[in-house]
mmCIF file of C-alpha atoms in Angstrom:
data_model
loop_
_atom_site.group_PDB
_atom_site.id
_atom_site.type_symbol
_atom_site.label_atom_id
_atom_site.label_comp_id
_atom_site.label_asym_id
_atom_site.label_seq_id
_atom_site.Cartn_x
_atom_site.Cartn_y
_atom_site.Cartn_z
ATOM 1 C CA UNK A 9 -30.003 34.537 -20.973
ATOM 2 C CA UNK A 10 -29.620 30.731 -21.983
ATOM 3 C CA UNK A 11 -27.585 28.561 -19.821
ATOM 4 C CA UNK A 12 -26.965 25.675 -22.870
ATOM 5 C CA UNK A 13 -25.662 22.381 -20.926
ATOM 6 C CA UNK A 14 -22.669 21.058 -23.313
ATOM 7 C CA UNK A 15 -21.635 17.064 -23.273
ATOM 8 C CA UNK A 16 -17.798 16.232 -24.253
ATOM 9 C CA UNK A 17 -16.459 12.165 -24.773
ATOM 10 C CA UNK A 18 -12.824 12.103 -23.912
ATOM 11 C CA UNK A 19 -11.044 8.571 -24.444
ATOM 12 C CA UNK A 20 -10.975 5.738 -25.968
ATOM 13 C CA UNK A 21 -15.138 4.836 -26.559
ATOM 14 C CA UNK A 22 -16.920 1.307 -25.067
ATOM 15 C CA UNK A 23 -20.295 -0.500 -25.804
ATOM 16 C CA UNK A 24 -22.071 2.108 -23.396
ATOM 17 C CA UNK A 25 -20.669 5.406 -23.855
ATOM 18 C CA UNK A 26 -23.273 6.387 -26.484
ATOM 19 C CA UNK A 27 -25.589 4.932 -23.804
ATOM 20 C CA UNK A 28 -24.253 6.926 -21.001
ATOM 21 C CA UNK A 29 -25.225 10.350 -23.939
ATOM 22 C CA UNK A 30 -28.844 8.749 -23.598
ATOM 23 C CA UNK A 31 -29.207 8.666 -20.064
ATOM 24 C CA UNK A 32 -27.592 13.016 -19.638
ATOM 25 C CA UNK A 33 -29.715 14.114 -23.025
ATOM 26 C CA UNK A 34 -33.263 12.206 -22.169
ATOM 27 C CA UNK A 35 -32.780 13.759 -18.664
ATOM 28 C CA UNK A 36 -31.483 17.394 -20.028
ATOM 29 C CA UNK A 37 -34.978 17.300 -21.886
ATOM 30 C CA UNK A 38 -36.691 16.838 -18.884
ATOM 31 C CA UNK A 39 -35.066 19.289 -17.284
ATOM 32 C CA UNK A 40 -33.432 22.023 -19.123
ATOM 33 C CA UNK A 41 -36.081 24.509 -18.289
ATOM 34 C CA UNK A 42 -34.157 27.543 -20.628
ATOM 35 C CA UNK A 43 -31.527 26.607 -23.498
ATOM 36 C CA UNK A 44 -29.319 24.316 -26.140
ATOM 37 C CA UNK A 45 -28.227 21.103 -25.466
ATOM 38 C CA UNK A 46 -24.474 21.217 -27.207
ATOM 39 C CA UNK A 47 -22.694 18.529 -28.132
ATOM 40 C CA UNK A 48 -18.480 18.867 -28.383
ATOM 41 C CA UNK A 49 -17.420 16.878 -32.055
ATOM 42 C CA UNK A 50 -14.447 15.170 -31.496
ATOM 43 C CA UNK A 51 -14.181 16.220 -27.890
ATOM 44 C CA UNK A 52 -12.172 18.591 -27.108
ATOM 45 C CA UNK A 53 -9.823 19.784 -29.723
ATOM 46 C CA UNK A 54 -14.056 20.453 -30.754
ATOM 47 C CA UNK A 55 -14.436 22.571 -28.663
ATOM 48 C CA UNK A 56 -11.429 24.782 -29.687
ATOM 49 C CA UNK A 57 -12.560 23.935 -32.929
ATOM 50 C CA UNK A 58 -15.934 26.122 -31.632
ATOM 51 C CA UNK A 59 -17.812 22.236 -33.634
ATOM 52 C CA UNK A 60 -20.379 22.595 -31.395
ATOM 53 C CA UNK A 61 -23.373 19.611 -32.143
ATOM 54 C CA UNK A 62 -26.480 20.674 -31.082
ATOM 55 C CA UNK A 63 -29.024 17.764 -29.832
ATOM 56 C CA UNK A 64 -31.845 20.274 -28.965
ATOM 57 C CA UNK A 65 -34.551 18.745 -30.700
ATOM 58 C CA UNK A 66 -33.020 14.681 -31.937
ATOM 59 C CA UNK A 67 -36.156 12.684 -32.284
ATOM 60 C CA UNK A 68 -36.222 10.316 -28.835
ATOM 61 C CA UNK A 69 -36.620 7.302 -31.917
ATOM 62 C CA UNK A 70 -33.784 8.543 -32.381
ATOM 63 C CA UNK A 71 -31.911 9.130 -29.168
ATOM 64 C CA UNK A 72 -32.977 5.049 -28.210
ATOM 65 C CA UNK A 73 -30.861 4.614 -31.156
ATOM 66 C CA UNK A 74 -28.198 5.642 -28.833
ATOM 67 C CA UNK A 75 -28.382 2.514 -26.691
ATOM 68 C CA UNK A 76 -27.838 -0.325 -29.497
ATOM 69 C CA UNK A 77 -24.715 2.912 -31.035
ATOM 70 C CA UNK A 78 -20.939 1.560 -30.785
ATOM 71 C CA UNK A 79 -18.144 4.246 -30.869
ATOM 72 C CA UNK A 80 -19.191 8.070 -29.788
ATOM 73 C CA UNK A 81 -22.173 9.189 -31.557
ATOM 74 C CA UNK A 82 -20.930 12.471 -30.880
ATOM 75 C CA UNK A 83 -17.140 11.958 -31.533
ATOM 76 C CA UNK A 84 -14.657 11.897 -29.137
ATOM 77 C CA UNK A 85 -10.806 12.259 -28.734
ATOM 78 C CA UNK A 86 -7.280 12.066 -26.695
ATOM 79 C CA UNK A 87 -5.869 15.421 -27.301
ATOM 80 C CA UNK A 88 -3.242 16.554 -24.763
ATOM 81 C CA UNK A 89 -4.161 20.132 -23.664
ATOM 82 C CA UNK A 90 -1.526 22.737 -21.971
ATOM 83 C CA UNK A 91 -3.332 25.488 -18.485
ATOM 84 C CA UNK A 92 -2.906 27.362 -21.866
ATOM 85 C CA UNK A 93 -5.206 25.481 -23.326
ATOM 86 C CA UNK A 94 -8.212 24.923 -20.598
ATOM 87 C CA UNK A 95 -8.065 28.998 -20.010
ATOM 88 C CA UNK A 96 -9.851 28.965 -23.787
ATOM 89 C CA UNK A 97 -12.149 26.257 -22.775
ATOM 90 C CA UNK A 98 -13.366 28.171 -20.334
ATOM 91 C CA UNK A 99 -13.687 31.416 -22.863
ATOM 92 C CA UNK A 100 -15.414 29.480 -25.369
ATOM 93 C CA UNK A 101 -17.816 27.474 -21.876
ATOM 94 C CA UNK A 102 -18.909 31.640 -21.129
ATOM 95 C CA UNK A 103 -18.856 33.212 -25.275
ATOM 96 C CA UNK A 104 -21.632 30.218 -26.190
ATOM 97 C CA UNK A 105 -23.869 30.741 -22.752
ATOM 98 C CA UNK A 106 -22.939 27.320 -21.816
ATOM 99 C CA UNK A 107 -23.071 26.920 -18.064
ATOM 100 C CA UNK A 108 -22.946 23.387 -17.906
ATOM 101 C CA UNK A 109 -20.577 20.480 -18.244
ATOM 102 C CA UNK A 110 -20.316 17.097 -18.931
ATOM 103 C CA UNK A 111 -17.688 14.989 -19.193
ATOM 104 C CA UNK A 112 -17.552 11.178 -20.485
ATOM 105 C CA UNK A 113 -14.299 9.216 -20.162
ATOM 106 C CA UNK A 114 -11.736 7.837 -18.170
ATOM 107 C CA UNK A 115 -8.705 8.503 -15.765
ATOM 108 C CA UNK A 116 -7.127 11.039 -18.581
ATOM 109 C CA UNK A 117 -10.684 12.948 -19.195
ATOM 110 C CA UNK A 118 -11.322 12.326 -15.480
ATOM 111 C CA UNK A 119 -7.843 14.453 -15.218
ATOM 112 C CA UNK A 120 -8.810 17.347 -18.323
ATOM 113 C CA UNK A 121 -12.652 17.302 -16.595
ATOM 114 C CA UNK A 122 -10.841 18.596 -12.635
ATOM 115 C CA UNK A 123 -8.303 20.808 -15.096
ATOM 116 C CA UNK A 124 -11.152 22.812 -16.311
ATOM 117 C CA UNK A 125 -13.363 23.166 -13.439
ATOM 118 C CA UNK A 126 -10.686 24.518 -12.215
ATOM 119 C CA UNK A 127 -10.172 27.495 -14.681
ATOM 120 C CA UNK A 128 -13.654 28.397 -14.763
ATOM 121 C CA UNK A 129 -12.862 28.829 -11.103
ATOM 122 C CA UNK A 130 -9.945 30.611 -11.925
ATOM 123 C CA UNK A 131 -11.608 33.309 -14.305
ATOM 124 C CA UNK A 132 -13.995 34.251 -11.629
ATOM 125 C CA UNK A 133 -17.572 31.768 -14.493
ATOM 126 C CA UNK A 134 -20.572 30.634 -12.860
ATOM 127 C CA UNK A 135 -20.669 27.190 -15.159
ATOM 128 C CA UNK A 136 -20.760 23.373 -13.847
ATOM 129 C CA UNK A 137 -18.313 20.646 -14.760
ATOM 130 C CA UNK A 138 -19.640 17.041 -13.692
ATOM 131 C CA UNK A 139 -17.794 13.716 -15.200
ATOM 132 C CA UNK A 140 -19.746 11.132 -16.167
ATOM 133 C CA UNK A 141 -16.972 7.588 -15.603
ATOM 134 C CA UNK A 142 -16.395 5.161 -18.675
ATOM 135 C CA UNK A 143 -13.741 3.378 -18.872
ATOM 136 C CA UNK A 144 -13.569 -0.701 -20.428
ATOM 137 C CA UNK A 145 -9.841 -0.876 -18.660
ATOM 138 C CA UNK A 146 -11.609 -0.436 -15.037
ATOM 139 C CA UNK A 147 -9.071 1.847 -13.314
ATOM 140 C CA UNK A 148 -10.892 4.936 -12.147
ATOM 141 C CA UNK A 149 -10.540 4.981 -8.430
ATOM 142 C CA UNK A 150 -13.284 5.311 -5.991
ATOM 143 C CA UNK A 151 -16.039 3.923 -8.360
ATOM 144 C CA UNK A 152 -16.822 0.123 -7.597
ATOM 145 C CA UNK A 153 -15.947 -0.153 -11.338
ATOM 146 C CA UNK A 154 -16.772 2.278 -14.067
ATOM 147 C CA UNK A 155 -19.452 1.555 -17.239
ATOM 148 C CA UNK A 156 -18.003 0.577 -20.024
ATOM 149 C CA UNK A 157 -15.999 -2.729 -18.505
ATOM 150 C CA UNK A 158 -18.901 -4.759 -17.648
ATOM 151 C CA UNK A 159 -19.262 -5.562 -20.972
ATOM 152 C CA UNK A 160 -15.796 -5.594 -21.459
ATOM 153 C CA UNK A 161 -15.975 -8.119 -18.792
ATOM 154 C CA UNK A 162 -18.764 -9.937 -20.653
ATOM 155 C CA UNK A 163 -17.362 -9.604 -24.460
ATOM 156 C CA UNK A 164 -13.674 -11.171 -23.260
ATOM 157 C CA UNK A 165 -15.351 -14.163 -21.255
ATOM 158 C CA UNK A 166 -17.540 -15.636 -23.806
ATOM 159 C CA UNK A 167 -14.925 -15.194 -26.950
ATOM 160 C CA UNK A 168 -13.133 -16.493 -24.421
ATOM 161 C CA UNK A 169 -15.187 -19.902 -24.120
ATOM 162 C CA UNK A 170 -15.555 -19.835 -27.438
ATOM 163 C CA UNK A 171 -11.914 -19.930 -28.448
ATOM 164 C CA UNK A 172 -11.395 -22.799 -25.577
ATOM 165 C CA UNK A 173 -14.923 -24.896 -27.201
ATOM 166 C CA UNK A 174 -12.525 -24.960 -30.774
ATOM 167 C CA UNK A 175 -8.913 -25.682 -28.981
ATOM 168 C CA UNK A 176 -11.438 -29.000 -27.249
ATOM 169 C CA UNK A 177 -12.144 -29.916 -30.767
ATOM 170 C CA UNK A 178 -8.758 -29.799 -31.947
ATOM 171 C CA UNK A 179 -6.433 -29.579 -29.632
ATOM 172 C CA UNK A 180 -2.906 -29.782 -31.858
ATOM 173 C CA UNK A 181 -1.516 -26.039 -30.124
ATOM 174 C CA UNK A 182 -1.562 -22.950 -27.934
ATOM 175 C CA UNK A 183 -3.724 -20.724 -28.558
ATOM 176 C CA UNK A 184 -2.601 -17.436 -26.968
ATOM 177 C CA UNK A 185 -5.201 -14.389 -26.751
ATOM 178 C CA UNK A 186 -3.791 -10.887 -25.704
ATOM 179 C CA UNK A 187 -6.474 -8.969 -24.091
ATOM 180 C CA UNK A 188 -6.609 -4.857 -23.561
ATOM 181 C CA UNK A 189 -5.173 -3.605 -20.430
ATOM 182 C CA UNK A 190 -2.371 -1.480 -20.417
ATOM 183 C CA UNK A 191 -1.450 -1.172 -16.622
ATOM 184 C CA UNK A 192 -4.611 -3.011 -14.762
ATOM 185 C CA UNK A 193 -5.995 -6.074 -15.400
ATOM 186 C CA UNK A 194 -9.800 -6.240 -14.879
ATOM 187 C CA UNK A 195 -10.489 -7.085 -18.666
ATOM 188 C CA UNK A 196 -7.879 -10.062 -18.700
ATOM 189 C CA UNK A 197 -8.518 -11.328 -15.418
ATOM 190 C CA UNK A 198 -12.444 -11.395 -16.680
ATOM 191 C CA UNK A 199 -12.008 -13.744 -19.018
ATOM 192 C CA UNK A 200 -11.729 -17.020 -15.951
ATOM 193 C CA UNK A 201 -15.674 -16.148 -15.713
ATOM 194 C CA UNK A 202 -15.649 -18.531 -19.664
ATOM 195 C CA UNK A 203 -15.242 -21.616 -17.243
ATOM 196 C CA UNK A 204 -18.654 -20.487 -14.786
ATOM 197 C CA UNK A 205 -21.267 -23.188 -14.333
ATOM 198 C CA UNK A 206 -18.982 -25.558 -16.115
ATOM 199 C CA UNK A 207 -17.689 -24.648 -19.337
ATOM 200 C CA UNK A 208 -14.901 -24.307 -21.287
ATOM 201 C CA UNK A 209 -12.497 -21.950 -19.577
ATOM 202 C CA UNK A 210 -8.508 -20.673 -20.580
ATOM 203 C CA UNK A 211 -5.832 -22.292 -18.084
ATOM 204 C CA UNK A 212 -3.737 -19.985 -17.574
ATOM 205 C CA UNK A 213 -4.341 -15.890 -17.554
ATOM 206 C CA UNK A 214 -0.937 -13.542 -16.368
ATOM 207 C CA UNK A 215 -2.466 -9.658 -15.392
ATOM 208 C CA UNK A 216 0.312 -7.148 -15.485
ATOM 209 C CA UNK A 217 -0.505 -6.412 -11.765
ATOM 210 C CA UNK A 218 2.365 -9.294 -11.781
ATOM 211 C CA UNK A 219 5.871 -9.782 -13.219
ATOM 212 C CA UNK A 220 6.009 -11.593 -15.730
ATOM 213 C CA UNK A 221 8.353 -15.113 -16.332
ATOM 214 C CA UNK A 222 9.607 -16.047 -19.427
ATOM 215 C CA UNK A 223 10.925 -19.356 -18.076
ATOM 216 C CA UNK A 224 7.938 -19.567 -15.710
ATOM 217 C CA UNK A 225 5.206 -19.140 -18.430
ATOM 218 C CA UNK A 226 7.429 -21.850 -20.354
ATOM 219 C CA UNK A 227 7.207 -24.026 -17.695
ATOM 220 C CA UNK A 228 3.568 -23.589 -17.040
ATOM 221 C CA UNK A 229 2.433 -24.508 -20.448
ATOM 222 C CA UNK A 230 5.509 -27.611 -20.287
ATOM 223 C CA UNK A 231 3.466 -28.704 -17.206
ATOM 224 C CA UNK A 232 0.200 -28.268 -18.699
ATOM 225 C CA UNK A 233 1.426 -29.573 -22.258
ATOM 226 C CA UNK A 234 1.716 -33.234 -20.151
ATOM 227 C CA UNK A 235 -1.631 -33.936 -19.032
ATOM 228 C CA UNK A 236 -4.000 -31.910 -22.882
ATOM 229 C CA UNK A 237 -2.383 -30.908 -25.851
ATOM 230 C CA UNK A 238 -5.124 -28.322 -26.545
ATOM 231 C CA UNK A 239 -4.238 -24.987 -24.354
ATOM 232 C CA UNK A 240 -5.122 -21.358 -23.914
ATOM 233 C CA UNK A 241 -3.623 -19.073 -22.461
ATOM 234 C CA UNK A 242 -5.205 -15.206 -22.056
ATOM 235 C CA UNK A 243 -2.952 -12.486 -21.362
ATOM 236 C CA UNK A 244 -2.286 -8.530 -20.726
ATOM 237 C CA UNK A 245 -1.098 -6.227 -23.735
ATOM 238 C CA UNK A 246 0.339 -4.703 -20.678
ATOM 239 C CA UNK A 247 3.154 -7.576 -19.254
ATOM 240 C CA UNK A 248 6.675 -6.179 -17.910
ATOM 241 C CA UNK A 249 8.853 -7.721 -16.800
ATOM 242 C CA UNK A 250 10.439 -7.636 -12.886
ATOM 243 C CA UNK A 251 12.060 -4.618 -13.823
ATOM 244 C CA UNK A 252 8.656 -3.272 -15.152
ATOM 245 C CA UNK A 253 10.588 -2.785 -18.795
ATOM 246 C CA UNK A 254 7.265 -4.518 -21.070
ATOM 247 C CA UNK A 255 8.111 -8.235 -22.759
ATOM 248 C CA UNK A 256 7.351 -6.712 -25.919
ATOM 249 C CA UNK A 257 8.885 -3.155 -26.526
ATOM 250 C CA UNK A 258 6.020 -0.841 -27.413
ATOM 251 C CA UNK A 259 6.397 0.813 -30.893
ATOM 252 C CA UNK A 260 5.555 3.975 -29.673
ATOM 253 C CA UNK A 261 3.790 6.140 -27.424
ATOM 254 C CA UNK A 262 2.587 9.659 -27.571
ATOM 255 C CA UNK A 263 1.461 11.128 -24.152
ATOM 256 C CA UNK A 264 -0.626 9.010 -22.122
ATOM 257 C CA UNK A 265 -1.360 7.181 -24.874
ATOM 258 C CA UNK A 266 1.077 3.732 -25.606
ATOM 259 C CA UNK A 267 1.461 1.379 -28.722
ATOM 260 C CA UNK A 268 2.253 -1.763 -27.355
ATOM 261 C CA UNK A 269 3.937 -4.746 -30.153
ATOM 262 C CA UNK A 270 1.752 -8.257 -30.509
ATOM 263 C CA UNK A 271 2.034 -10.054 -26.553
ATOM 264 C CA UNK A 272 0.262 -12.503 -27.997
ATOM 265 C CA UNK A 273 2.693 -13.192 -30.583
ATOM 266 C CA UNK A 274 5.634 -12.758 -28.929
ATOM 267 C CA UNK A 275 4.789 -15.071 -26.697
ATOM 268 C CA UNK A 276 3.223 -18.074 -28.697
ATOM 269 C CA UNK A 277 6.800 -17.985 -31.024
ATOM 270 C CA UNK A 278 8.548 -17.912 -27.283
ATOM 271 C CA UNK A 279 6.133 -21.614 -27.147
ATOM 272 C CA UNK A 280 7.303 -22.004 -30.214
ATOM 273 C CA UNK A 281 10.733 -22.493 -30.215
ATOM 274 C CA UNK A 282 11.518 -23.018 -26.329
ATOM 275 C CA UNK A 283 9.008 -25.931 -26.909
ATOM 276 C CA UNK A 284 9.117 -26.918 -30.334
ATOM 277 C CA UNK A 285 4.816 -27.344 -29.662
ATOM 278 C CA UNK A 286 2.396 -25.059 -31.984
ATOM 279 C CA UNK A 287 0.958 -22.273 -31.337
ATOM 280 C CA UNK A 288 -0.585 -19.227 -32.342
ATOM 281 C CA UNK A 289 -2.515 -16.152 -31.489
ATOM 282 C CA UNK A 290 -5.522 -14.145 -31.510
ATOM 283 C CA UNK A 291 -6.236 -10.200 -30.129
ATOM 284 C CA UNK A 292 -9.770 -8.588 -30.186
ATOM 285 C CA UNK A 293 -8.144 -4.897 -30.086
ATOM 286 C CA UNK A 294 -11.275 -2.908 -31.027
ATOM 287 C CA UNK A 295 -13.586 -5.952 -31.239
ATOM 288 C CA UNK A 296 -14.072 -5.900 -27.941
ATOM 289 C CA UNK A 297 -15.309 -2.424 -27.456
ATOM 290 C CA UNK A 298 -16.883 -2.051 -29.526
ATOM 291 C CA UNK A 299 -19.448 -5.656 -29.795
ATOM 292 C CA UNK A 300 -22.890 -4.233 -29.101
ATOM 293 C CA UNK A 301 -24.087 -8.235 -29.227
ATOM 294 C CA UNK A 302 -22.066 -9.052 -26.328
ATOM 295 C CA UNK A 303 -23.641 -5.843 -24.927
ATOM 296 C CA UNK A 304 -24.162 -6.079 -20.224
ATOM 297 C CA UNK A 305 -26.659 -4.610 -19.665
ATOM 298 C CA UNK A 306 -26.233 -4.185 -16.302
ATOM 299 C CA UNK A 307 -23.384 -2.017 -18.362
ATOM 300 C CA UNK A 308 -26.246 -0.607 -20.696
ATOM 301 C CA UNK A 309 -28.413 -0.091 -17.105
ATOM 302 C CA UNK A 310 -25.518 1.936 -15.469
ATOM 303 C CA UNK A 311 -24.969 3.795 -17.874
ATOM 304 C CA UNK A 312 -27.992 5.728 -18.447
ATOM 305 C CA UNK A 313 -27.458 6.258 -14.482
ATOM 306 C CA UNK A 314 -24.822 8.014 -14.941
ATOM 307 C CA UNK A 315 -25.467 9.783 -17.319
ATOM 308 C CA UNK A 316 -29.649 10.785 -16.139
ATOM 309 C CA UNK A 317 -27.708 11.542 -13.045
ATOM 310 C CA UNK A 318 -24.813 13.844 -14.447
ATOM 311 C CA UNK A 319 -26.916 15.761 -15.919
ATOM 312 C CA UNK A 320 -30.049 16.575 -12.846
ATOM 313 C CA UNK A 321 -26.608 17.369 -9.863
ATOM 314 C CA UNK A 322 -24.635 19.912 -12.861
ATOM 315 C CA UNK A 323 -28.550 21.309 -13.943
ATOM 316 C CA UNK A 324 -29.490 21.392 -9.978
ATOM 317 C CA UNK A 325 -25.662 22.616 -9.772
ATOM 318 C CA UNK A 326 -23.401 20.727 -8.726
ATOM 319 C CA UNK A 327 -20.084 21.140 -9.702
ATOM 320 C CA UNK A 328 -16.315 20.123 -9.130
ATOM 321 C CA UNK A 329 -17.678 15.576 -9.149
ATOM 322 C CA UNK A 330 -17.453 12.446 -11.365
ATOM 323 C CA UNK A 331 -20.256 10.212 -10.432
ATOM 324 C CA UNK A 332 -19.393 6.479 -8.863
ATOM 325 C CA UNK A 333 -20.816 3.490 -7.856
ATOM 326 C CA UNK A 334 -21.582 2.103 -4.430
ATOM 327 C CA UNK A 335 -22.146 -1.723 -4.280
ATOM 328 C CA UNK A 336 -24.386 -2.910 -2.148
ATOM 329 C CA UNK A 337 -25.371 -6.597 -2.788
ATOM 330 C CA UNK A 338 -23.805 -9.410 -4.714
ATOM 331 C CA UNK A 339 -27.131 -11.244 -4.206
ATOM 332 C CA UNK A 340 -29.178 -10.075 -6.020
ATOM 333 C CA UNK A 341 -26.564 -7.490 -7.357
ATOM 334 C CA UNK A 342 -27.424 -4.251 -6.219
ATOM 335 C CA UNK A 343 -25.377 -1.357 -6.859
ATOM 336 C CA UNK A 344 -26.163 2.539 -6.375
ATOM 337 C CA UNK A 345 -24.793 5.464 -7.225
ATOM 338 C CA UNK A 346 -22.819 8.564 -6.030
ATOM 339 C CA UNK A 347 -21.356 11.978 -6.226
ATOM 340 C CA UNK A 348 -16.639 11.451 -5.628
ATOM 341 C CA UNK A 349 -14.608 14.917 -5.276
ATOM 342 C CA UNK A 350 -13.099 15.610 -9.039
ATOM 343 C CA UNK A 351 -10.335 14.895 -7.841
ATOM 344 C CA UNK A 352 -9.708 11.689 -5.551
ATOM 345 C CA UNK A 353 -9.644 10.539 -9.413
ATOM 346 C CA UNK A 354 -7.909 13.035 -11.110
ATOM 347 C CA UNK A 355 -5.676 9.829 -13.068
ATOM 348 C CA UNK A 356 -5.611 7.817 -10.687
ATOM 349 C CA UNK A 357 -4.974 4.265 -11.479
ATOM 350 C CA UNK A 358 -7.217 1.626 -9.904
ATOM 351 C CA UNK A 359 -5.785 -1.520 -10.629
ATOM 352 C CA UNK A 360 -6.567 -4.927 -9.721
ATOM 353 C CA UNK A 361 -6.108 -5.458 -6.032
ATOM 354 C CA UNK A 362 -3.800 -9.294 -5.286
ATOM 355 C CA UNK A 363 -6.720 -10.497 -3.981
ATOM 356 C CA UNK A 364 -7.768 -11.384 -6.426
ATOM 357 C CA UNK A 365 -4.398 -13.022 -8.309
ATOM 358 C CA UNK A 366 -3.589 -16.558 -7.668
ATOM 359 C CA UNK A 367 -0.493 -17.534 -6.086
ATOM 360 C CA UNK A 368 1.404 -18.853 -9.288
ATOM 361 C CA UNK A 369 -0.249 -15.665 -10.149
ATOM 362 C CA UNK A 370 -1.749 -17.309 -13.346
ATOM 363 C CA UNK A 371 -4.789 -17.381 -12.748
ATOM 364 C CA UNK A 372 -7.622 -15.235 -10.455
ATOM 365 C CA UNK A 373 -9.399 -16.554 -7.039
ATOM 366 C CA UNK A 374 -12.388 -17.059 -6.382
ATOM 367 C CA UNK A 375 -12.710 -13.577 -5.096
ATOM 368 C CA UNK A 376 -12.111 -12.050 -7.792
ATOM 369 C CA UNK A 377 -15.498 -14.058 -9.481
ATOM 370 C CA UNK A 378 -17.375 -13.224 -7.249
ATOM 371 C CA UNK A 379 -17.148 -10.153 -7.303
ATOM 372 C CA UNK A 380 -16.870 -9.130 -11.585
ATOM 373 C CA UNK A 381 -19.628 -12.129 -12.277
ATOM 374 C CA UNK A 382 -22.648 -9.879 -11.690
ATOM 375 C CA UNK A 383 -21.943 -7.586 -14.525
ATOM 376 C CA UNK A 384 -22.105 -9.906 -17.340
ATOM 377 C CA UNK A 385 -26.213 -10.234 -16.443
ATOM 378 C CA UNK A 386 -27.175 -13.393 -17.971
ATOM 379 C CA UNK A 387 -25.223 -16.321 -18.037
ATOM 380 C CA UNK A 388 -22.664 -17.026 -20.342
ATOM 381 C CA UNK A 389 -24.704 -19.444 -22.870
ATOM 382 C CA UNK A 390 -23.602 -22.994 -22.140
ATOM 383 C CA UNK A 391 -21.440 -25.396 -24.154
ATOM 384 C CA UNK A 392 -21.848 -28.596 -24.710
ATOM 385 C CA UNK A 393 -18.828 -31.445 -25.556
ATOM 386 C CA UNK A 394 -18.730 -35.001 -26.424
ATOM 387 C CA UNK A 395 -15.075 -35.555 -26.768
#
């Protein structure tokens, strides 16, 4: 009887999600004794529809293209599943002789991974299930960081440095950059690294972990305008006031997916209305998670490692776990992969700790900079200004 292996993607893609796919498939090609290497087309929905992609015979040259391909090469989704669907998924796995399952995703996907593990156990099926972490938001619990975040951090840091250089050259307005992060401000915080090695960096940074006060924001900007004419602000899309209410009402919410209003434009408009000063907003959005040019080499290496380790462990019989990373040292940077029980990470959100945010709530601390800096890989490009 075949013992097929199935790989599924869930949630929003990252710049390295396909690197984990590469690690898992190449490892499976070496270790899977009998059976096929399959993928669910567009995540859990694809499995329920029994739409499977056979990756067993994909050429090595094509697999290597995964390392520089953004998005999900097998398709992903944000399916909202019920208990009956989990039981049906387990039955489909049995029917297709799938003995091993790898689920690559963030908080929601790890919850799905854990529920599928339980569904298989309830039905007495010898199906092994393993999670591979993936999220640009870096909000998965237990692990020091998640594959996907270092590349998103490098993108925001380098992009903000470029905007800061532009504003320095034409200092006539307040530029507000809106960064991804619904409840966790890791990406927003990483923009501070634009100022590394003496580079131009943001003047103000606002994370969703601290209540946002519009009056305090205007005061921060007003004070800076006394000494400089061009200001760069980085703000999280998930900013909330002291009552926990979003500063801009969400457009709509579907399950865990919230579509926020334009926070960057709102803050820019506040500056214009209340200070009578030019302001504009920028919002990288999907560009920030699809940038291969700014992919972190650390991220790529660890994403491959996560996929390979998950594959090795699940083929050896380990189940109900997720791959995580433990930092060993910062200089030189070294982290080691280990396994954590899936129930420790199911829908458990990891936010930026208070020690990483400055007292005023408009910037980050050196402790955060020291933690984040090694994840970006090489130093950002140096810049010069005679202005």
